[in-house]
């Protein structure tokens, strides 16, 4: 969902722009405002409840506009939200991070409703803005809304992970879809010195962290993470859970006094865990007695672990199977994160080259894993 875990600064310099191009101009009649407190959506239809529709359109919340890649119809929420108008404060924060100014050319990935592309077109001139959307119907609706607003940026239908090469080089690339890797096409299509701004995350959780990469002339890009947020994922970057049908054995069964290292989706340790325990996702499930179980799954299906901590118990039961000891890896990651001062996400950064990605702490000179994590216990 396109919500922010931490608010962006109130004065983003773009408030007048936002007032001049209200988000309501880009929303369909049937919308699903996202309740960030409960994580739920309920339909609002302008034809039957115009007051609530207007309030939702102007509120600082994400508004879902499509479910299940368009296969779902009707007012009930579908299974997976697949297109939305992002939360205004998040859009403002991304524009502030990318800082596009007149004279620059911008590529947006993930047109959605077309609102962000419209804001960019007003700022830079429509001829300076290209936006790419994977879904035909979503792209067509965005074109129509932009047209009605008198704005005609180039709206391309296609896979934005390939960029839009025939408009390159761009001064800025702004992704409004979450990615789990920076596609090689993106730095290649941004001019040297240009910026690439994207919600980036691992598969450990569904959360993203906004990264701002400065592009070098050789296909590499590097820069800091700024703040946690959460975006819908690029279609091919959605989490697909492995099939453990052919159970992994033997299972190591042990007990420890160590509690579950659980902090919530936008916590810096959750982000660090994804960087340090690669190729793994996690899930938290309640136990019957009110305690919790932490499940860890290797995405290649080669390992799993579960750590159960009954309510009020001083003991965690840990079972692990497969090629990796995922609980041990997670504890090693936690020990490292604690030893380096429990850093926030803004102390981390990312460097990508064609075919490699390296996360670092404080500077590219300190890649994660160097020095190596403490030995797994
Ligand atoms: C959060 S919405 C974008 C919000 C949009 N910027 C706005 O102003 O309304 C994400 C959009 O990215 C699209 N998308 C998902 N995967 C994509 C891909 N590989 N290439 C291009 N667009 C993609 C989705 O269909 C969805 O419309």
Short mmCIF file of C-alpha atoms and ligand atoms in Angstrom, two decimals:
data_model
loop_
_atom_site.label_atom_id
_atom_site.label_comp_id
_atom_site.label_asym_id
_atom_site.label_seq_id
_atom_site.Cartn_x
_atom_site.Cartn_y
_atom_site.Cartn_z
CA UNK A 1 0.00 0.00 0.00
CA UNK A 2 1.27 3.46 -0.72
CA UNK A 3 1.37 4.69 2.84
CA UNK A 4 4.19 6.24 4.81
CA UNK A 5 5.36 4.90 8.11
CA UNK A 6 6.82 8.27 8.99
CA UNK A 7 5.32 11.56 7.82
CA UNK A 8 7.20 13.58 5.24
CA UNK A 9 8.02 17.19 6.11
CA UNK A 10 4.92 19.39 5.99
CA UNK A 11 6.61 22.02 3.87
CA UNK A 12 7.60 20.19 0.75
CA UNK A 13 7.56 23.26 -1.46
CA UNK A 14 4.91 21.62 -3.57
CA UNK A 15 1.70 22.48 -1.71
CA UNK A 16 0.55 25.07 -4.28
CA UNK A 17 1.12 22.49 -7.01
CA UNK A 18 -1.04 20.01 -5.12
CA UNK A 19 -3.83 22.55 -4.62
CA UNK A 20 -3.79 23.40 -8.33
CA UNK A 21 -4.17 19.77 -9.38
CA UNK A 22 -6.41 18.01 -6.84
CA UNK A 23 -6.13 14.24 -6.60
CA UNK A 24 -9.92 14.03 -7.02
CA UNK A 25 -9.51 14.81 -10.74
CA UNK A 26 -7.76 11.45 -11.18
CA UNK A 27 -9.98 9.15 -9.15
CA UNK A 28 -12.72 6.89 -10.54
CA UNK A 29 -16.24 6.98 -9.08
CA UNK A 30 -15.70 3.76 -7.11
CA UNK A 31 -12.69 3.93 -4.79
CA UNK A 32 -11.39 2.05 -1.73
CA UNK A 33 -9.77 4.48 0.74
CA UNK A 34 -7.17 2.64 2.79
CA UNK A 35 -7.49 2.87 6.54
CA UNK A 36 -3.88 2.96 7.67
CA UNK A 37 -4.88 2.26 11.30
CA UNK A 38 -6.70 -1.00 10.59
CA UNK A 39 -5.06 -1.95 7.29
CA UNK A 40 -8.47 -2.37 5.70
CA UNK A 41 -10.36 -0.87 2.76
CA UNK A 42 -14.08 -0.21 2.27
CA UNK A 43 -15.70 0.94 -0.95
CA UNK A 44 -16.90 4.52 -1.40
CA UNK A 45 -18.99 5.37 -4.45
CA UNK A 46 -19.29 8.98 -5.56
CA UNK A 47 -22.73 8.33 -7.07
CA UNK A 48 -24.21 7.28 -3.72
CA UNK A 49 -21.97 9.07 -1.19
CA UNK A 50 -20.38 12.14 -2.79
CA UNK A 51 -19.47 13.73 0.55
CA UNK A 52 -17.46 10.74 1.78
CA UNK A 53 -15.89 10.34 -1.69
CA UNK A 54 -14.68 13.98 -1.67
CA UNK A 55 -13.37 13.64 1.88
CA UNK A 56 -11.41 10.50 0.97
CA UNK A 57 -10.05 12.08 -2.22
CA UNK A 58 -8.59 15.01 -0.30
CA UNK A 59 -7.42 13.07 2.77
CA UNK A 60 -3.78 12.11 3.28
CA UNK A 61 -4.42 8.41 2.71
CA UNK A 62 -3.77 5.98 -0.12
CA UNK A 63 -6.84 5.24 -2.25
CA UNK A 64 -7.04 1.87 -3.95
CA UNK A 65 -8.42 2.05 -7.50
CA UNK A 66 -7.90 -1.50 -8.77
CA UNK A 67 -7.83 -5.03 -7.29
CA UNK A 68 -6.28 -8.22 -8.61
CA UNK A 69 -4.86 -6.68 -11.78
CA UNK A 70 -8.38 -5.74 -12.89
CA UNK A 71 -9.84 -9.24 -12.65
CA UNK A 72 -11.93 -8.22 -9.65
CA UNK A 73 -15.12 -6.18 -10.12
CA UNK A 74 -17.83 -4.94 -7.76
CA UNK A 75 -17.64 -2.95 -4.53
CA UNK A 76 -16.24 -5.62 -2.20
CA UNK A 77 -12.45 -5.36 -1.86
CA UNK A 78 -10.59 -7.98 -3.87
CA UNK A 79 -7.60 -10.00 -2.71
CA UNK A 80 -4.58 -7.89 -3.71
CA UNK A 81 -4.73 -4.12 -4.27
CA UNK A 82 -2.95 -3.57 -7.59
CA UNK A 83 -3.35 0.12 -8.43
CA UNK A 84 -3.89 3.20 -6.32
CA UNK A 85 -3.53 6.92 -5.98
CA UNK A 86 -0.66 7.26 -3.57
CA UNK A 87 -0.86 9.09 -0.27
CA UNK A 88 -0.34 12.82 -0.97
CA UNK A 89 2.37 13.28 1.68
CA UNK A 90 4.26 10.32 0.20
CA UNK A 91 4.03 11.78 -3.32
CA UNK A 92 5.23 15.12 -1.93
CA UNK A 93 8.17 13.42 -0.22
CA UNK A 94 9.17 11.59 -3.39
CA UNK A 95 9.02 14.78 -5.45
CA UNK A 96 11.08 16.52 -2.81
CA UNK A 97 13.68 13.73 -2.88
CA UNK A 98 13.86 13.73 -6.69
CA UNK A 99 13.77 17.55 -6.87
CA UNK A 100 12.90 17.81 -10.56
CA UNK A 101 13.12 21.41 -11.79
CA UNK A 102 12.11 22.99 -15.11
CA UNK A 103 14.54 22.04 -17.85
CA UNK A 104 14.73 18.44 -16.62
CA UNK A 105 13.19 15.37 -18.24
CA UNK A 106 11.56 12.77 -16.00
CA UNK A 107 10.51 9.13 -16.35
CA UNK A 108 7.89 7.91 -13.90
CA UNK A 109 7.41 4.15 -13.44
CA UNK A 110 3.84 3.15 -12.48
CA UNK A 111 1.38 5.72 -13.91
CA UNK A 112 -1.55 4.51 -11.80
CA UNK A 113 -4.22 7.22 -11.81
CA UNK A 114 -1.89 9.66 -13.62
CA UNK A 115 -1.91 12.13 -10.73
CA UNK A 116 1.85 12.12 -10.10
CA UNK A 117 2.52 12.42 -13.84
CA UNK A 118 0.10 15.36 -13.90
CA UNK A 119 1.94 17.08 -11.05
CA UNK A 120 5.23 16.55 -12.87
CA UNK A 121 3.75 17.82 -16.14
CA UNK A 122 2.53 20.99 -14.47
CA UNK A 123 5.95 21.60 -12.97
CA UNK A 124 8.16 20.70 -15.93
CA UNK A 125 5.89 20.94 -18.96
CA UNK A 126 4.12 17.91 -20.42
CA UNK A 127 6.84 17.38 -23.05
CA UNK A 128 9.37 16.71 -20.29
CA UNK A 129 7.41 13.86 -18.69
CA UNK A 130 7.14 10.22 -19.69
CA UNK A 131 5.24 7.73 -17.54
CA UNK A 132 4.89 3.97 -18.03
CA UNK A 133 2.09 1.72 -16.77
CA UNK A 134 1.91 -2.05 -17.15
CA UNK A 135 -1.89 -2.31 -17.13
CA UNK A 136 -3.75 -1.31 -20.33
CA UNK A 137 -6.98 -0.25 -18.61
CA UNK A 138 -5.16 1.72 -15.90
CA UNK A 139 -3.04 3.49 -18.52
CA UNK A 140 -6.13 4.34 -20.59
CA UNK A 141 -7.93 5.80 -17.55
CA UNK A 142 -4.84 7.86 -16.66
CA UNK A 143 -4.58 9.21 -20.21
CA UNK A 144 -8.24 10.24 -20.10
CA UNK A 145 -7.88 11.95 -16.70
CA UNK A 146 -4.72 13.77 -17.77
CA UNK A 147 -6.39 14.84 -20.99
CA UNK A 148 -9.42 16.17 -19.09
CA UNK A 149 -7.02 18.16 -16.89
CA UNK A 150 -5.43 19.63 -20.03
CA UNK A 151 -2.13 17.82 -19.47
CA UNK A 152 -0.59 15.51 -22.06
CA UNK A 153 2.59 13.86 -20.82
CA UNK A 154 3.64 10.76 -22.73
CA UNK A 155 1.85 7.74 -21.21
CA UNK A 156 3.41 4.48 -22.36
CA UNK A 157 1.81 1.08 -21.77
CA UNK A 158 4.45 -1.52 -20.95
CA UNK A 159 6.69 -3.05 -18.33
CA UNK A 160 8.34 -0.17 -16.53
CA UNK A 161 11.16 -2.44 -15.33
CA UNK A 162 12.53 -2.04 -18.87
CA UNK A 163 12.23 1.75 -18.59
CA UNK A 164 11.30 3.65 -21.73
CA UNK A 165 14.54 3.58 -23.74
CA UNK A 166 13.41 5.72 -26.64
CA UNK A 167 13.04 8.74 -24.37
CA UNK A 168 16.36 8.30 -22.57
CA UNK A 169 18.44 9.79 -21.09
CA UNK A 170 16.30 11.22 -18.31
CA UNK A 171 17.42 13.59 -15.57
CA UNK A 172 15.22 11.83 -13.05
CA UNK A 173 13.61 8.40 -12.79
CA UNK A 174 10.87 8.18 -10.15
CA UNK A 175 9.34 4.80 -9.42
CA UNK A 176 5.92 4.74 -7.78
CA UNK A 177 5.99 0.96 -7.58
CA UNK A 178 8.02 -0.92 -5.01
CA UNK A 179 10.94 -2.98 -6.32
CA UNK A 180 13.10 -5.73 -4.83
CA UNK A 181 15.94 -5.01 -7.24
CA UNK A 182 16.94 -2.02 -9.32
CA UNK A 183 16.56 -3.16 -12.95
CA UNK A 184 19.75 -2.57 -14.96
CA UNK A 185 17.69 -0.57 -17.50
CA UNK A 186 17.00 2.17 -14.98
CA UNK A 187 20.52 3.52 -14.32
CA UNK A 188 21.27 2.97 -18.00
CA UNK A 189 18.48 5.38 -18.94
CA UNK A 190 19.40 8.17 -16.49
CA UNK A 191 22.11 10.65 -17.42
CA UNK A 192 25.31 10.67 -15.36
CA UNK A 193 24.66 12.79 -12.28
CA UNK A 194 20.91 12.22 -12.54
CA UNK A 195 18.80 10.72 -9.75
CA UNK A 196 16.85 7.51 -9.47
CA UNK A 197 14.25 7.53 -6.68
CA UNK A 198 12.45 4.32 -5.79
CA UNK A 199 10.72 2.42 -2.98
CA UNK A 200 13.10 -0.51 -2.49
CA UNK A 201 12.85 -3.44 -0.16
CA UNK A 202 13.74 -7.06 0.40
CA UNK A 203 11.31 -9.94 0.57
CA UNK A 204 11.68 -10.18 4.35
CA UNK A 205 8.61 -7.94 4.71
CA UNK A 206 6.29 -6.05 2.40
CA UNK A 207 7.71 -2.70 3.52
CA UNK A 208 9.91 -0.51 1.35
CA UNK A 209 12.47 2.17 2.08
CA UNK A 210 12.83 5.17 -0.21
CA UNK A 211 16.25 5.08 -1.88
CA UNK A 212 17.84 7.96 -3.79
CA UNK A 213 20.60 6.78 -6.11
CA UNK A 214 22.94 9.06 -8.03
CA UNK A 215 23.75 7.57 -11.41
CA UNK A 216 27.32 7.36 -12.65
CA UNK A 217 28.23 7.14 -16.31
CA UNK A 218 29.13 3.44 -16.23
CA UNK A 219 25.74 1.91 -15.42
CA UNK A 220 26.30 2.05 -11.67
CA UNK A 221 24.24 4.02 -9.17
CA UNK A 222 24.68 4.61 -5.47
CA UNK A 223 23.03 6.51 -2.64
CA UNK A 224 21.29 6.54 0.71
CA UNK A 225 18.02 5.20 1.99
CA UNK A 226 15.81 7.98 3.34
CA UNK A 227 12.72 6.71 5.13
CA UNK A 228 10.39 3.74 5.36
CA UNK A 229 7.19 3.60 3.35
CA UNK A 230 5.20 0.95 1.52
CA UNK A 231 4.22 0.71 -2.11
CA UNK A 232 2.42 -1.80 -4.25
CA UNK A 233 5.08 -3.96 -5.81
CA UNK A 234 5.99 -4.13 -9.47
CA UNK A 235 4.05 -7.08 -10.84
CA UNK A 236 7.06 -9.34 -11.27
CA UNK A 237 8.50 -8.36 -7.87
CA UNK A 238 5.55 -9.57 -5.80
CA UNK A 239 6.29 -12.15 -3.14
CA UNK A 240 5.67 -15.72 -4.22
CA UNK A 241 5.87 -18.11 -1.28
CA UNK A 242 7.77 -21.34 -1.87
CA UNK A 243 6.01 -24.66 -1.94
CA UNK A 244 7.08 -26.76 1.04
CA UNK A 245 4.89 -29.69 0.02
CA UNK A 246 7.85 -32.06 -0.01
CA UNK A 247 8.73 -31.34 3.66
CA UNK A 248 12.36 -30.72 4.55
CA UNK A 249 13.91 -33.15 7.01
CA UNK A 250 15.59 -33.68 9.42
CA UNK A 251 14.25 -30.95 11.71
CA UNK A 252 16.52 -29.53 14.40
CA UNK A 253 14.46 -29.04 17.54
CA UNK A 254 15.93 -26.89 20.34
CA UNK A 255 15.02 -24.41 23.07
CA UNK A 256 16.50 -21.03 23.93
CA UNK A 257 15.87 -18.21 26.36
CA UNK A 258 16.18 -15.68 23.52
CA UNK A 259 12.91 -13.92 22.62
CA UNK A 260 11.59 -13.29 19.12
CA UNK A 261 13.39 -10.39 17.37
CA UNK A 262 10.13 -8.85 16.16
CA UNK A 263 9.77 -5.11 15.77
CA UNK A 264 7.12 -4.38 13.08
CA UNK A 265 7.31 -3.87 9.33
CA UNK A 266 8.89 -0.39 9.22
CA UNK A 267 11.38 -0.87 12.01
CA UNK A 268 15.07 -0.52 11.06
CA UNK A 269 15.85 -4.02 12.30
CA UNK A 270 13.19 -5.52 10.04
CA UNK A 271 14.90 -3.73 7.13
CA UNK A 272 18.36 -4.82 8.28
CA UNK A 273 17.15 -8.41 8.68
CA UNK A 274 16.11 -8.45 5.04
CA UNK A 275 19.54 -7.19 3.99
CA UNK A 276 21.48 -9.59 6.20
CA UNK A 277 19.37 -12.72 5.83
CA UNK A 278 18.89 -12.68 2.07
CA UNK A 279 16.26 -14.57 0.13
CA UNK A 280 14.04 -15.06 3.18
CA UNK A 281 10.57 -13.88 4.16
CA UNK A 282 8.88 -13.99 7.53
CA UNK A 283 5.40 -14.32 8.98
CA UNK A 284 4.10 -13.94 12.54
CA UNK A 285 1.27 -16.15 13.67
CA UNK A 286 -0.59 -16.19 17.01
CA UNK A 287 -0.34 -19.21 19.26
CA UNK A 288 -3.48 -20.53 20.97
CA UNK A 289 -2.31 -19.26 24.38
CA UNK A 290 -1.75 -15.68 23.14
CA UNK A 291 1.96 -16.16 22.42
CA UNK A 292 3.48 -15.80 18.96
CA UNK A 293 5.32 -17.87 16.42
CA UNK A 294 7.86 -16.43 14.01
CA UNK A 295 8.12 -18.35 10.74
CA UNK A 296 11.05 -17.90 8.38
CA UNK A 297 10.95 -19.23 4.83
CA UNK A 298 13.78 -19.35 2.28
CA UNK A 299 12.27 -18.22 -1.01
CA UNK A 300 14.03 -21.00 -2.91
CA UNK A 301 12.21 -23.57 -0.74
CA UNK A 302 15.49 -24.90 0.63
CA UNK A 303 15.00 -24.03 4.31
CA UNK A 304 12.47 -22.98 6.93
CA UNK A 305 12.41 -22.26 10.64
CA UNK A 306 9.78 -21.60 13.26
CA UNK A 307 10.35 -20.07 16.70
CA UNK A 308 7.44 -20.34 19.12
CA UNK A 309 7.27 -18.18 22.20
CA UNK A 310 4.25 -19.05 24.37
CA UNK A 311 2.74 -16.19 26.40
CA UNK A 312 4.58 -15.59 29.65
CA UNK A 313 7.16 -18.28 28.91
CA UNK A 314 10.83 -17.59 29.26
CA UNK A 315 11.63 -20.17 26.61
CA UNK A 316 11.45 -20.17 22.83
CA UNK A 317 11.09 -23.48 21.03
CA UNK A 318 12.98 -23.41 17.73
CA UNK A 319 12.66 -25.86 14.87
CA UNK A 320 14.78 -25.48 11.73
CA UNK A 321 15.14 -27.56 8.59
CA UNK A 322 16.89 -27.44 5.25
CA UNK A 323 20.17 -26.15 3.91
CA UNK A 324 20.26 -23.00 6.09
CA UNK A 325 19.68 -22.40 9.78
CA UNK A 326 17.45 -19.37 9.34
CA UNK A 327 16.83 -18.68 13.03
CA UNK A 328 20.58 -18.67 13.68
CA UNK A 329 21.08 -16.32 10.72
CA UNK A 330 18.43 -13.97 12.09
CA UNK A 331 20.01 -13.93 15.55
CA UNK A 332 23.41 -13.22 14.00
CA UNK A 333 21.87 -10.32 12.06
CA UNK A 334 20.33 -9.00 15.28
CA UNK A 335 23.65 -9.26 17.11
CA UNK A 336 25.36 -7.30 14.30
CA UNK A 337 22.65 -4.62 14.21
CA UNK A 338 22.91 -4.21 17.98
CA UNK A 339 26.73 -4.14 17.90
CA UNK A 340 26.81 -1.34 15.30
CA UNK A 341 24.52 0.85 17.40
CA UNK A 342 21.04 -0.19 16.23
CA UNK A 343 21.18 2.03 13.12
CA UNK A 344 18.07 3.55 11.56
CA UNK A 345 17.31 3.00 7.88
CA UNK A 346 18.86 6.37 7.00
CA UNK A 347 22.32 5.06 7.90
CA UNK A 348 22.05 2.43 5.18
CA UNK A 349 22.69 2.89 1.47
CA UNK A 350 22.76 0.92 -1.75
CA UNK A 351 25.11 0.59 -4.70
CA UNK A 352 24.00 -1.20 -7.86
CA UNK A 353 26.03 -2.21 -10.87
CA UNK A 354 24.72 -4.27 -13.78
CA UNK A 355 24.28 -7.66 -12.08
CA UNK A 356 25.24 -6.75 -8.50
CA UNK A 357 23.75 -4.94 -5.56
CA UNK A 358 25.56 -4.02 -2.37
CA UNK A 359 23.94 -2.54 0.71
CA UNK A 360 26.21 -0.56 3.02
CA UNK A 361 26.25 1.16 6.38
CA UNK A 362 27.22 4.86 6.50
CA UNK A 363 29.36 4.73 3.36
CA UNK A 364 29.94 2.52 0.31
CA UNK A 365 33.30 1.77 1.93
CA UNK A 366 31.44 -0.29 4.58
CA UNK A 367 29.44 -2.92 2.72
CA UNK A 368 27.23 -5.14 4.88
CA UNK A 369 28.87 -8.42 5.68
CA UNK A 370 32.28 -6.75 5.94
CA UNK A 371 33.30 -7.50 8.61
CA UNK A 372 31.31 -10.73 8.44
CA UNK A 373 28.35 -11.33 10.73
CA UNK A 374 29.12 -12.97 14.07
CA UNK A 375 29.13 -16.74 13.87
CA UNK A 376 25.64 -18.18 14.12
CA UNK A 377 25.04 -19.62 17.57
C1 LIG B 1 0.90 2.89 -6.51
S1 LIG B 1 0.35 2.85 -8.15
C2 LIG B 1 1.06 4.32 -8.80
C3 LIG B 1 0.42 5.58 -8.34
C4 LIG B 1 0.57 6.69 -9.33
N1 LIG B 1 1.90 7.21 -9.41
C5 LIG B 1 -0.44 7.79 -9.13
O1 LIG B 1 -0.06 8.96 -9.11
O2 LIG B 1 -1.63 7.48 -9.04
C6 LIG B 1 1.41 1.63 -8.89
C7 LIG B 1 1.11 1.39 -10.34
O3 LIG B 1 2.20 0.66 -10.89
C8 LIG B 1 1.71 -0.23 -11.85
N2 LIG B 1 2.72 -1.26 -12.12
C9 LIG B 1 2.94 -2.44 -11.46
N3 LIG B 1 3.98 -3.10 -12.03
C10 LIG B 1 4.40 -2.31 -13.05
C11 LIG B 1 5.43 -2.46 -14.01
N4 LIG B 1 6.22 -3.55 -14.04
N5 LIG B 1 5.60 -1.47 -14.93
C12 LIG B 1 4.80 -0.37 -14.92
N6 LIG B 1 3.81 -0.19 -14.04
C13 LIG B 1 3.62 -1.15 -13.10
C14 LIG B 1 0.42 -0.73 -11.25
O4 LIG B 1 -0.43 -1.27 -12.25
C15 LIG B 1 -0.12 0.53 -10.60
O5 LIG B 1 -0.98 1.20 -11.45
#
